[in-house]
mmCIF file of N, CA, C and O in Angstrom:
data_model
loop_
_atom_site.group_PDB
_atom_site.id
_atom_site.type_symbol
_atom_site.label_atom_id
_atom_site.label_comp_id
_atom_site.label_asym_id
_atom_site.label_seq_id
_atom_site.Cartn_x
_atom_site.Cartn_y
_atom_site.Cartn_z
ATOM 1 N N THR A 1 0.823 -1.189 0.000
ATOM 2 C CA THR A 1 0.000 0.000 0.000
ATOM 3 C C THR A 1 0.866 1.252 0.000
ATOM 4 O O THR A 1 0.562 2.204 -0.705
ATOM 5 N N MET A 2 1.942 1.219 0.774
ATOM 6 C CA MET A 2 2.809 2.402 0.843
ATOM 7 C C MET A 2 3.516 2.647 -0.497
ATOM 8 O O MET A 2 3.677 3.782 -0.903
ATOM 9 N N PHE A 3 3.939 1.579 -1.161
ATOM 10 C CA PHE A 3 4.553 1.749 -2.473
ATOM 11 C C PHE A 3 3.567 2.379 -3.438
ATOM 12 O O PHE A 3 3.909 3.279 -4.202
ATOM 13 N N LEU A 4 2.331 1.899 -3.425
ATOM 14 C CA LEU A 4 1.310 2.419 -4.328
ATOM 15 C C LEU A 4 0.989 3.874 -4.028
ATOM 16 O O LEU A 4 0.762 4.664 -4.944
ATOM 17 N N LEU A 5 1.002 4.274 -2.764
ATOM 18 C CA LEU A 5 0.719 5.657 -2.404
ATOM 19 C C LEU A 5 1.854 6.602 -2.789
ATOM 20 O O LEU A 5 1.603 7.751 -3.153
ATOM 21 N N THR A 6 3.090 6.129 -2.727
ATOM 22 C CA THR A 6 4.213 7.028 -3.017
ATOM 23 C C THR A 6 4.445 7.222 -4.505
ATOM 24 O O THR A 6 4.737 8.329 -4.933
ATOM 25 N N GLU A 7 4.345 6.166 -5.301
ATOM 26 C CA GLU A 7 4.545 6.275 -6.745
ATOM 27 C C GLU A 7 3.492 5.458 -7.480
ATOM 28 O O GLU A 7 3.788 4.392 -8.013
ATOM 29 N N PRO A 8 2.273 5.970 -7.541
ATOM 30 C CA PRO A 8 1.205 5.175 -8.157
ATOM 31 C C PRO A 8 1.424 4.911 -9.643
ATOM 32 O O PRO A 8 1.041 3.858 -10.141
ATOM 33 N N ASP A 9 2.055 5.841 -10.350
ATOM 34 C CA ASP A 9 2.258 5.634 -11.781
ATOM 35 C C ASP A 9 3.209 4.475 -12.074
ATOM 36 O O ASP A 9 3.157 3.873 -13.141
ATOM 37 N N GLN A 10 4.078 4.135 -11.139
ATOM 38 C CA GLN A 10 4.988 3.014 -11.325
ATOM 39 C C GLN A 10 4.298 1.675 -11.106
ATOM 40 O O GLN A 10 4.820 0.639 -11.515
ATOM 41 N N TYR A 11 3.136 1.674 -10.464
ATOM 42 C CA TYR A 11 2.467 0.419 -10.137
ATOM 43 C C TYR A 11 1.139 0.233 -10.855
ATOM 44 O O TYR A 11 0.799 -0.880 -11.234
ATOM 45 N N ILE A 12 0.385 1.301 -11.043
ATOM 46 C CA ILE A 12 -0.936 1.192 -11.658
ATOM 47 C C ILE A 12 -0.837 0.613 -13.069
ATOM 48 O O ILE A 12 -1.670 -0.180 -13.469
ATOM 49 N N TYR A 13 0.186 1.002 -13.814
ATOM 50 C CA TYR A 13 0.333 0.567 -15.196
ATOM 51 C C TYR A 13 1.300 -0.598 -15.341
ATOM 52 O O TYR A 13 1.678 -0.952 -16.442
ATOM 53 N N ASN A 14 1.700 -1.216 -14.245
ATOM 54 C CA ASN A 14 2.680 -2.288 -14.266
ATOM 55 C C ASN A 14 1.967 -3.650 -14.226
ATOM 56 O O ASN A 14 1.297 -3.971 -13.251
ATOM 57 N N PRO A 15 2.111 -4.469 -15.283
ATOM 58 C CA PRO A 15 1.424 -5.758 -15.286
ATOM 59 C C PRO A 15 1.891 -6.695 -14.164
ATOM 60 O O PRO A 15 1.107 -7.506 -13.669
ATOM 61 N N ALA A 16 3.134 -6.582 -13.744
ATOM 62 C CA ALA A 16 3.618 -7.423 -12.642
ATOM 63 C C ALA A 16 2.867 -7.101 -11.350
ATOM 64 O O ALA A 16 2.563 -7.994 -10.558
ATOM 65 N N PHE A 17 2.539 -5.832 -11.133
ATOM 66 C CA PHE A 17 1.766 -5.436 -9.953
ATOM 67 C C PHE A 17 0.351 -6.000 -10.023
ATOM 68 O O PHE A 17 -0.196 -6.465 -9.026
ATOM 69 N N HIS A 18 -0.230 -5.988 -11.225
ATOM 70 C CA HIS A 18 -1.584 -6.524 -11.381
ATOM 71 C C HIS A 18 -1.610 -8.012 -11.059
ATOM 72 O O HIS A 18 -2.512 -8.482 -10.352
ATOM 73 N N PHE A 19 -0.627 -8.749 -11.567
ATOM 74 C CA PHE A 19 -0.577 -10.173 -11.275
ATOM 75 C C PHE A 19 -0.278 -10.429 -9.802
ATOM 76 O O PHE A 19 -0.807 -11.368 -9.212
ATOM 77 N N LYS A 20 0.547 -9.585 -9.197
ATOM 78 C CA LYS A 20 0.836 -9.742 -7.770
ATOM 79 C C LYS A 20 -0.444 -9.582 -6.956
ATOM 80 O O LYS A 20 -0.723 -10.383 -6.059
ATOM 81 N N MET A 21 -1.235 -8.572 -7.265
ATOM 82 C CA MET A 21 -2.491 -8.361 -6.546
ATOM 83 C C MET A 21 -3.483 -9.496 -6.817
ATOM 84 O O MET A 21 -4.239 -9.898 -5.930
ATOM 85 N N LEU A 22 -3.460 -10.048 -8.030
ATOM 86 C CA LEU A 22 -4.307 -11.184 -8.347
ATOM 87 C C LEU A 22 -3.937 -12.396 -7.500
ATOM 88 O O LEU A 22 -4.817 -13.072 -6.944
ATOM 89 N N PHE A 23 -2.638 -12.652 -7.342
ATOM 90 C CA PHE A 23 -2.205 -13.790 -6.530
ATOM 91 C C PHE A 23 -2.432 -13.547 -5.038
ATOM 92 O O PHE A 23 -2.729 -14.484 -4.300
ATOM 93 N N VAL A 24 -2.316 -12.308 -4.579
ATOM 94 C CA VAL A 24 -2.632 -11.999 -3.176
ATOM 95 C C VAL A 24 -4.126 -12.254 -2.916
ATOM 96 O O VAL A 24 -4.496 -12.830 -1.889
ATOM 97 N N ALA A 25 -4.966 -11.830 -3.857
ATOM 98 C CA ALA A 25 -6.405 -12.062 -3.705
ATOM 99 C C ALA A 25 -6.720 -13.554 -3.728
ATOM 100 O O ALA A 25 -7.549 -14.035 -2.945
ATOM 101 N N SER A 26 -6.064 -14.301 -4.621
ATOM 102 C CA SER A 26 -6.320 -15.745 -4.666
ATOM 103 C C SER A 26 -5.843 -16.430 -3.385
ATOM 104 O O SER A 26 -6.484 -17.372 -2.911
ATOM 105 N N ALA A 27 -4.746 -15.960 -2.798
ATOM 106 C CA ALA A 27 -4.295 -16.514 -1.517
ATOM 107 C C ALA A 27 -5.302 -16.190 -0.406
ATOM 108 O O ALA A 27 -5.560 -17.018 0.467
ATOM 109 N N GLY A 28 -5.878 -15.000 -0.462
ATOM 110 C CA GLY A 28 -6.902 -14.633 0.519
ATOM 111 C C GLY A 28 -8.153 -15.484 0.391
ATOM 112 O O GLY A 28 -8.709 -15.956 1.393
ATOM 113 N N PHE A 29 -8.613 -15.698 -0.831
ATOM 114 C CA PHE A 29 -9.778 -16.558 -1.041
ATOM 115 C C PHE A 29 -9.468 -18.000 -0.665
ATOM 116 O O PHE A 29 -10.338 -18.730 -0.185
ATOM 117 N N ASN A 30 -8.227 -18.409 -0.865
ATOM 118 C CA ASN A 30 -7.813 -19.761 -0.513
ATOM 119 C C ASN A 30 -7.907 -19.987 1.002
ATOM 120 O O ASN A 30 -8.419 -21.013 1.448
ATOM 121 N N ILE A 31 -7.420 -19.038 1.795
ATOM 122 C CA ILE A 31 -7.484 -19.209 3.250
ATOM 123 C C ILE A 31 -8.932 -19.117 3.739
ATOM 124 O O ILE A 31 -9.315 -19.808 4.688
ATOM 125 N N LEU A 32 -9.734 -18.304 3.057
ATOM 126 C CA LEU A 32 -11.156 -18.234 3.392
ATOM 127 C C LEU A 32 -11.828 -19.584 3.113
ATOM 128 O O LEU A 32 -12.603 -20.087 3.949
ATOM 129 N N ALA A 33 -11.504 -20.189 1.981
ATOM 130 C CA ALA A 33 -12.048 -21.507 1.651
ATOM 131 C C ALA A 33 -11.570 -22.550 2.658
ATOM 132 O O ALA A 33 -12.328 -23.445 3.038
ATOM 133 N N PHE A 34 -10.332 -22.435 3.101
ATOM 134 C CA PHE A 34 -9.821 -23.388 4.086
ATOM 135 C C PHE A 34 -10.631 -23.325 5.374
ATOM 136 O O PHE A 34 -11.071 -24.353 5.890
ATOM 137 N N TYR A 35 -10.820 -22.126 5.893
ATOM 138 C CA TYR A 35 -11.534 -22.018 7.167
ATOM 139 C C TYR A 35 -13.019 -22.317 7.043
ATOM 140 O O TYR A 35 -13.643 -22.777 7.997
ATOM 141 N N LEU A 36 -13.606 -22.075 5.880
ATOM 142 C CA LEU A 36 -15.026 -22.358 5.722
ATOM 143 C C LEU A 36 -15.312 -23.819 5.381
ATOM 144 O O LEU A 36 -16.356 -24.356 5.770
ATOM 145 N N LEU A 37 -14.406 -24.487 4.657
ATOM 146 C CA LEU A 37 -14.707 -25.816 4.141
ATOM 147 C C LEU A 37 -13.857 -26.949 4.716
ATOM 148 O O LEU A 37 -14.340 -28.065 4.860
ATOM 149 N N VAL A 38 -12.590 -26.685 5.015
ATOM 150 C CA VAL A 38 -11.664 -27.771 5.325
ATOM 151 C C VAL A 38 -11.286 -27.835 6.799
ATOM 152 O O VAL A 38 -11.002 -28.910 7.326
ATOM 153 N N PHE A 39 -11.292 -26.728 7.491
ATOM 154 C CA PHE A 39 -10.766 -26.656 8.859
ATOM 155 C C PHE A 39 -11.437 -27.652 9.792
ATOM 156 O O PHE A 39 -10.782 -28.273 10.628
ATOM 157 N N ARG A 40 -12.731 -27.837 9.668
ATOM 158 C CA ARG A 40 -13.454 -28.758 10.559
ATOM 159 C C ARG A 40 -13.024 -30.209 10.361
ATOM 160 O O ARG A 40 -13.133 -31.023 11.262
ATOM 161 N N GLN A 41 -12.551 -30.537 9.168
ATOM 162 C CA GLN A 41 -12.080 -31.894 8.899
ATOM 163 C C GLN A 41 -10.684 -32.122 9.457
ATOM 164 O O GLN A 41 -10.321 -33.242 9.781
ATOM 165 N N VAL A 42 -9.897 -31.072 9.572
ATOM 166 C CA VAL A 42 -8.495 -31.196 9.966
ATOM 167 C C VAL A 42 -8.329 -31.196 11.484
ATOM 168 O O VAL A 42 -7.481 -31.911 12.016
ATOM 169 N N VAL A 43 -9.129 -30.439 12.206
ATOM 170 C CA VAL A 43 -8.971 -30.286 13.654
ATOM 171 C C VAL A 43 -9.027 -31.608 14.410
ATOM 172 O O VAL A 43 -8.165 -31.878 15.241
ATOM 173 N N PRO A 44 -9.979 -32.506 14.138
ATOM 174 C CA PRO A 44 -10.038 -33.732 14.940
ATOM 175 C C PRO A 44 -8.939 -34.750 14.648
ATOM 176 O O PRO A 44 -8.771 -35.702 15.399
ATOM 177 N N ILE A 45 -8.164 -34.562 13.603
ATOM 178 C CA ILE A 45 -7.149 -35.552 13.232
ATOM 179 C C ILE A 45 -6.032 -35.612 14.262
ATOM 180 O O ILE A 45 -5.613 -36.674 14.687
ATOM 181 N N GLY A 46 -5.532 -34.473 14.687
ATOM 182 C CA GLY A 46 -4.460 -34.440 15.674
ATOM 183 C C GLY A 46 -3.093 -34.645 15.045
ATOM 184 O O GLY A 46 -2.946 -34.813 13.839
ATOM 185 N N ALA A 47 -2.083 -34.671 15.904
ATOM 186 C CA ALA A 47 -0.706 -34.792 15.442
ATOM 187 C C ALA A 47 -0.433 -36.208 14.941
ATOM 188 O O ALA A 47 -0.899 -37.187 15.506
ATOM 189 N N GLY A 48 0.338 -36.289 13.860
ATOM 190 C CA GLY A 48 0.733 -37.581 13.318
ATOM 191 C C GLY A 48 -0.292 -38.221 12.403
ATOM 192 O O GLY A 48 -0.016 -39.254 11.802
ATOM 193 N N GLY A 49 -1.476 -37.645 12.284
ATOM 194 C CA GLY A 49 -2.506 -38.192 11.416
ATOM 195 C C GLY A 49 -2.328 -37.736 9.978
ATOM 196 O O GLY A 49 -1.614 -36.777 9.695
ATOM 197 N N GLU A 50 -2.987 -38.423 9.080
ATOM 198 C CA GLU A 50 -2.929 -38.086 7.663
ATOM 199 C C GLU A 50 -3.944 -36.980 7.363
ATOM 200 O O GLU A 50 -5.124 -37.105 7.693
ATOM 201 N N ALA A 51 -3.481 -35.921 6.745
ATOM 202 C CA ALA A 51 -4.361 -34.809 6.387
ATOM 203 C C ALA A 51 -5.247 -35.217 5.215
ATOM 204 O O ALA A 51 -4.819 -35.961 4.336
ATOM 205 N N PRO A 52 -6.475 -34.720 5.191
ATOM 206 C CA PRO A 52 -7.342 -35.031 4.056
ATOM 207 C C PRO A 52 -6.816 -34.404 2.757
ATOM 208 O O PRO A 52 -6.051 -33.447 2.777
ATOM 209 N N ARG A 53 -7.254 -34.972 1.664
ATOM 210 C CA ARG A 53 -6.809 -34.487 0.357
ATOM 211 C C ARG A 53 -7.168 -33.027 0.143
ATOM 212 O O ARG A 53 -6.409 -32.278 -0.466
ATOM 213 N N SER A 54 -8.318 -32.597 0.639
ATOM 214 C CA SER A 54 -8.725 -31.198 0.471
ATOM 215 C C SER A 54 -7.775 -30.260 1.213
ATOM 216 O O SER A 54 -7.462 -29.172 0.720
ATOM 217 N N ALA A 55 -7.285 -30.665 2.374
ATOM 218 C CA ALA A 55 -6.329 -29.838 3.112
ATOM 219 C C ALA A 55 -4.997 -29.759 2.370
ATOM 220 O O ALA A 55 -4.355 -28.708 2.329
ATOM 221 N N LYS A 56 -4.600 -30.865 1.761
ATOM 222 C CA LYS A 56 -3.360 -30.855 0.978
ATOM 223 C C LYS A 56 -3.502 -29.977 -0.253
ATOM 224 O O LYS A 56 -2.559 -29.273 -0.640
ATOM 225 N N LEU A 57 -4.677 -29.982 -0.862
ATOM 226 C CA LEU A 57 -4.924 -29.132 -2.024
ATOM 227 C C LEU A 57 -4.864 -27.656 -1.639
ATOM 228 O O LEU A 57 -4.236 -26.843 -2.332
ATOM 229 N N VAL A 58 -5.505 -27.301 -0.535
ATOM 230 C CA VAL A 58 -5.481 -25.914 -0.061
ATOM 231 C C VAL A 58 -4.049 -25.489 0.272
ATOM 232 O O VAL A 58 -3.628 -24.382 -0.050
ATOM 233 N N ALA A 59 -3.283 -26.383 0.882
ATOM 234 C CA ALA A 59 -1.890 -26.073 1.205
ATOM 235 C C ALA A 59 -1.063 -25.861 -0.060
ATOM 236 O O ALA A 59 -0.239 -24.940 -0.134
ATOM 237 N N SER A 60 -1.302 -26.678 -1.071
ATOM 238 C CA SER A 60 -0.573 -26.531 -2.332
ATOM 239 C C SER A 60 -0.918 -25.227 -3.034
ATOM 240 O O SER A 60 -0.032 -24.524 -3.531
ATOM 241 N N VAL A 61 -2.196 -24.896 -3.071
ATOM 242 C CA VAL A 61 -2.618 -23.638 -3.699
ATOM 243 C C VAL A 61 -2.025 -22.454 -2.951
ATOM 244 O O VAL A 61 -1.563 -21.487 -3.560
ATOM 245 N N SER A 62 -2.006 -22.527 -1.626
ATOM 246 C CA SER A 62 -1.431 -21.451 -0.825
ATOM 247 C C SER A 62 0.058 -21.277 -1.113
ATOM 248 O O SER A 62 0.543 -20.159 -1.307
ATOM 249 N N LEU A 63 0.775 -22.373 -1.157
ATOM 250 C CA LEU A 63 2.209 -22.319 -1.431
ATOM 251 C C LEU A 63 2.490 -21.737 -2.816
ATOM 252 O O LEU A 63 3.348 -20.859 -2.971
ATOM 253 N N ILE A 64 1.742 -22.185 -3.802
ATOM 254 C CA ILE A 64 1.924 -21.674 -5.165
ATOM 255 C C ILE A 64 1.571 -20.196 -5.242
ATOM 256 O O ILE A 64 2.280 -19.403 -5.881
ATOM 257 N N ALA A 65 0.478 -19.791 -4.606
ATOM 258 C CA ALA A 65 0.056 -18.387 -4.657
ATOM 259 C C ALA A 65 1.091 -17.475 -4.019
ATOM 260 O O ALA A 65 1.427 -16.423 -4.570
ATOM 261 N N TRP A 66 1.637 -17.854 -2.853
ATOM 262 C CA TRP A 66 2.606 -16.979 -2.191
ATOM 263 C C TRP A 66 3.949 -16.953 -2.905
ATOM 264 O O TRP A 66 4.629 -15.917 -2.920
ATOM 265 N N ILE A 67 4.336 -18.055 -3.515
ATOM 266 C CA ILE A 67 5.558 -18.024 -4.338
ATOM 267 C C ILE A 67 5.347 -17.109 -5.541
ATOM 268 O O ILE A 67 6.234 -16.340 -5.917
ATOM 269 N N ALA A 68 4.160 -17.174 -6.145
ATOM 270 C CA ALA A 68 3.849 -16.284 -7.269
ATOM 271 C C ALA A 68 3.840 -14.818 -6.835
ATOM 272 O O ALA A 68 4.283 -13.944 -7.592
ATOM 273 N N VAL A 69 3.368 -14.524 -5.627
ATOM 274 C CA VAL A 69 3.407 -13.149 -5.110
ATOM 275 C C VAL A 69 4.851 -12.667 -5.010
ATOM 276 O O VAL A 69 5.178 -11.543 -5.407
ATOM 277 N N ILE A 70 5.730 -13.516 -4.509
ATOM 278 C CA ILE A 70 7.141 -13.146 -4.372
ATOM 279 C C ILE A 70 7.775 -12.939 -5.742
ATOM 280 O O ILE A 70 8.494 -11.951 -5.964
ATOM 281 N N VAL A 71 7.508 -13.835 -6.673
ATOM 282 C CA VAL A 71 8.085 -13.715 -8.016
ATOM 283 C C VAL A 71 7.580 -12.445 -8.705
ATOM 284 O O VAL A 71 8.367 -11.696 -9.298
ATOM 285 N N CYS A 72 6.296 -12.180 -8.619
ATOM 286 C CA CYS A 72 5.753 -10.957 -9.231
ATOM 287 C C CYS A 72 6.303 -9.713 -8.549
ATOM 288 O O CYS A 72 6.529 -8.695 -9.211
ATOM 289 N N GLY A 73 6.538 -9.782 -7.259
ATOM 290 C CA GLY A 73 7.156 -8.658 -6.555
ATOM 291 C C GLY A 73 8.570 -8.387 -7.054
ATOM 292 O O GLY A 73 8.999 -7.242 -7.162
ATOM 293 N N ARG A 74 9.286 -9.438 -7.379
ATOM 294 C CA ARG A 74 10.638 -9.276 -7.933
ATOM 295 C C ARG A 74 10.584 -8.702 -9.341
ATOM 296 O O ARG A 74 11.458 -7.959 -9.754
ATOM 297 N N TYR A 75 9.537 -9.054 -10.108
ATOM 298 C CA TYR A 75 9.396 -8.549 -11.476
ATOM 299 C C TYR A 75 8.967 -7.088 -11.537
ATOM 300 O O TYR A 75 9.029 -6.478 -12.602
ATOM 301 N N LEU A 76 8.519 -6.523 -10.428
ATOM 302 C CA LEU A 76 8.071 -5.127 -10.432
ATOM 303 C C LEU A 76 9.145 -4.182 -10.959
ATOM 304 O O LEU A 76 8.840 -3.231 -11.674
ATOM 305 N N THR A 77 10.380 -4.427 -10.617
ATOM 306 C CA THR A 77 11.450 -3.512 -11.041
ATOM 307 C C THR A 77 11.824 -3.694 -12.503
ATOM 308 O O THR A 77 12.395 -2.792 -13.097
ATOM 309 N N PHE A 78 11.503 -4.836 -13.093
ATOM 310 C CA PHE A 78 11.872 -5.088 -14.480
ATOM 311 C C PHE A 78 10.862 -4.552 -15.471
ATOM 312 O O PHE A 78 11.182 -4.349 -16.633
ATOM 313 N N TYR A 79 9.634 -4.347 -15.051
ATOM 314 C CA TYR A 79 8.581 -3.862 -15.935
ATOM 315 C C TYR A 79 8.155 -2.463 -15.523
ATOM 316 O O TYR A 79 7.106 -2.265 -14.940
ATOM 317 N N ARG A 80 8.982 -1.502 -15.822
ATOM 318 C CA ARG A 80 8.644 -0.107 -15.544
ATOM 319 C C ARG A 80 7.833 0.451 -16.695
ATOM 320 O O ARG A 80 8.172 0.244 -17.860
ATOM 321 N N PRO A 81 6.761 1.172 -16.411
ATOM 322 C CA PRO A 81 5.979 1.746 -17.501
ATOM 323 C C PRO A 81 6.750 2.879 -18.177
ATOM 324 O O PRO A 81 7.516 3.593 -17.541
ATOM 325 N N GLY A 82 6.529 2.995 -19.476
ATOM 326 C CA GLY A 82 7.161 4.069 -20.233
ATOM 327 C C GLY A 82 6.325 5.332 -20.166
ATOM 328 O O GLY A 82 5.537 5.544 -19.249
ATOM 329 N N LEU A 83 6.495 6.169 -21.169
ATOM 330 C CA LEU A 83 5.698 7.387 -21.240
ATOM 331 C C LEU A 83 4.246 7.032 -21.514
ATOM 332 O O LEU A 83 3.936 6.012 -22.108
ATOM 333 N N CYS A 84 3.377 7.880 -21.068
ATOM 334 C CA CYS A 84 1.937 7.642 -21.198
ATOM 335 C C CYS A 84 1.510 7.994 -22.625
ATOM 336 O O CYS A 84 1.138 9.115 -22.909
ATOM 337 N N GLU A 85 1.544 7.021 -23.513
ATOM 338 C CA GLU A 85 1.156 7.242 -24.909
ATOM 339 C C GLU A 85 0.094 6.228 -25.306
ATOM 340 O O GLU A 85 0.332 5.333 -26.109
ATOM 341 N N GLY A 86 -1.063 6.337 -24.707
ATOM 342 C CA GLY A 86 -2.155 5.437 -25.035
ATOM 343 C C GLY A 86 -1.916 3.999 -24.607
ATOM 344 O O GLY A 86 -2.410 3.083 -25.237
ATOM 345 N N GLN A 87 -1.172 3.797 -23.540
ATOM 346 C CA GLN A 87 -0.899 2.452 -23.062
ATOM 347 C C GLN A 87 -2.152 1.824 -22.489
ATOM 348 O O GLN A 87 -2.978 2.490 -21.878
ATOM 349 N N HIS A 88 -2.274 0.539 -22.712
ATOM 350 C CA HIS A 88 -3.358 -0.219 -22.108
ATOM 351 C C HIS A 88 -2.719 -1.304 -21.263
ATOM 352 O O HIS A 88 -1.821 -1.995 -21.696
ATOM 353 N N SER A 89 -3.215 -1.434 -20.075
ATOM 354 C CA SER A 89 -2.694 -2.409 -19.154
ATOM 355 C C SER A 89 -3.777 -3.401 -18.787
ATOM 356 O O SER A 89 -4.901 -3.294 -19.265
ATOM 357 N N PHE A 90 -3.447 -4.347 -17.954
ATOM 358 C CA PHE A 90 -4.370 -5.402 -17.567
ATOM 359 C C PHE A 90 -5.614 -4.845 -16.889
ATOM 360 O O PHE A 90 -6.719 -5.270 -17.161
ATOM 361 N N LEU A 91 -5.446 -3.872 -16.010
ATOM 362 C CA LEU A 91 -6.574 -3.322 -15.258
ATOM 363 C C LEU A 91 -6.891 -1.868 -15.538
ATOM 364 O O LEU A 91 -7.907 -1.359 -15.104
ATOM 365 N N SER A 92 -5.994 -1.144 -16.225
ATOM 366 C CA SER A 92 -6.202 0.282 -16.368
ATOM 367 C C SER A 92 -5.726 0.771 -17.727
ATOM 368 O O SER A 92 -5.008 0.086 -18.443
ATOM 369 N N THR A 93 -6.115 1.968 -18.047
ATOM 370 C CA THR A 93 -5.710 2.617 -19.280
ATOM 371 C C THR A 93 -4.965 3.896 -18.916
ATOM 372 O O THR A 93 -5.353 4.619 -18.007
ATOM 373 N N CYS A 94 -3.895 4.169 -19.633
ATOM 374 C CA CYS A 94 -3.094 5.358 -19.373
ATOM 375 C C CYS A 94 -3.843 6.595 -19.860
ATOM 376 O O CYS A 94 -4.232 6.681 -21.022
ATOM 377 N N ILE A 95 -4.059 7.546 -18.986
ATOM 378 C CA ILE A 95 -4.742 8.784 -19.339
ATOM 379 C C ILE A 95 -3.760 9.926 -19.128
ATOM 380 O O ILE A 95 -3.365 10.205 -18.002
ATOM 381 N N PRO A 96 -3.340 10.587 -20.213
ATOM 382 C CA PRO A 96 -2.348 11.673 -20.060
ATOM 383 C C PRO A 96 -2.897 12.881 -19.340
ATOM 384 O O PRO A 96 -4.022 13.130 -19.262
#
């Protein structure tokens, strides 16, 4: 949020930022799905028990989403927007 507030033009038109926010949102929905659908199945198992397949799926999606957030965060510096000349981005349009 602080990066976006200080230099919005560097992030609003940056496709890496759009994908980063997409993966952050998917990680958020993933944890919401875990607590709404899977958590009740996992709690009674206890230590040393086998986790259900749905819990393993949620864990895999979470791991992939957060790795993608990190990778997209690293790509932010490589995809700097140029001059505003009718650029179209994933979520926004450049308005001079």
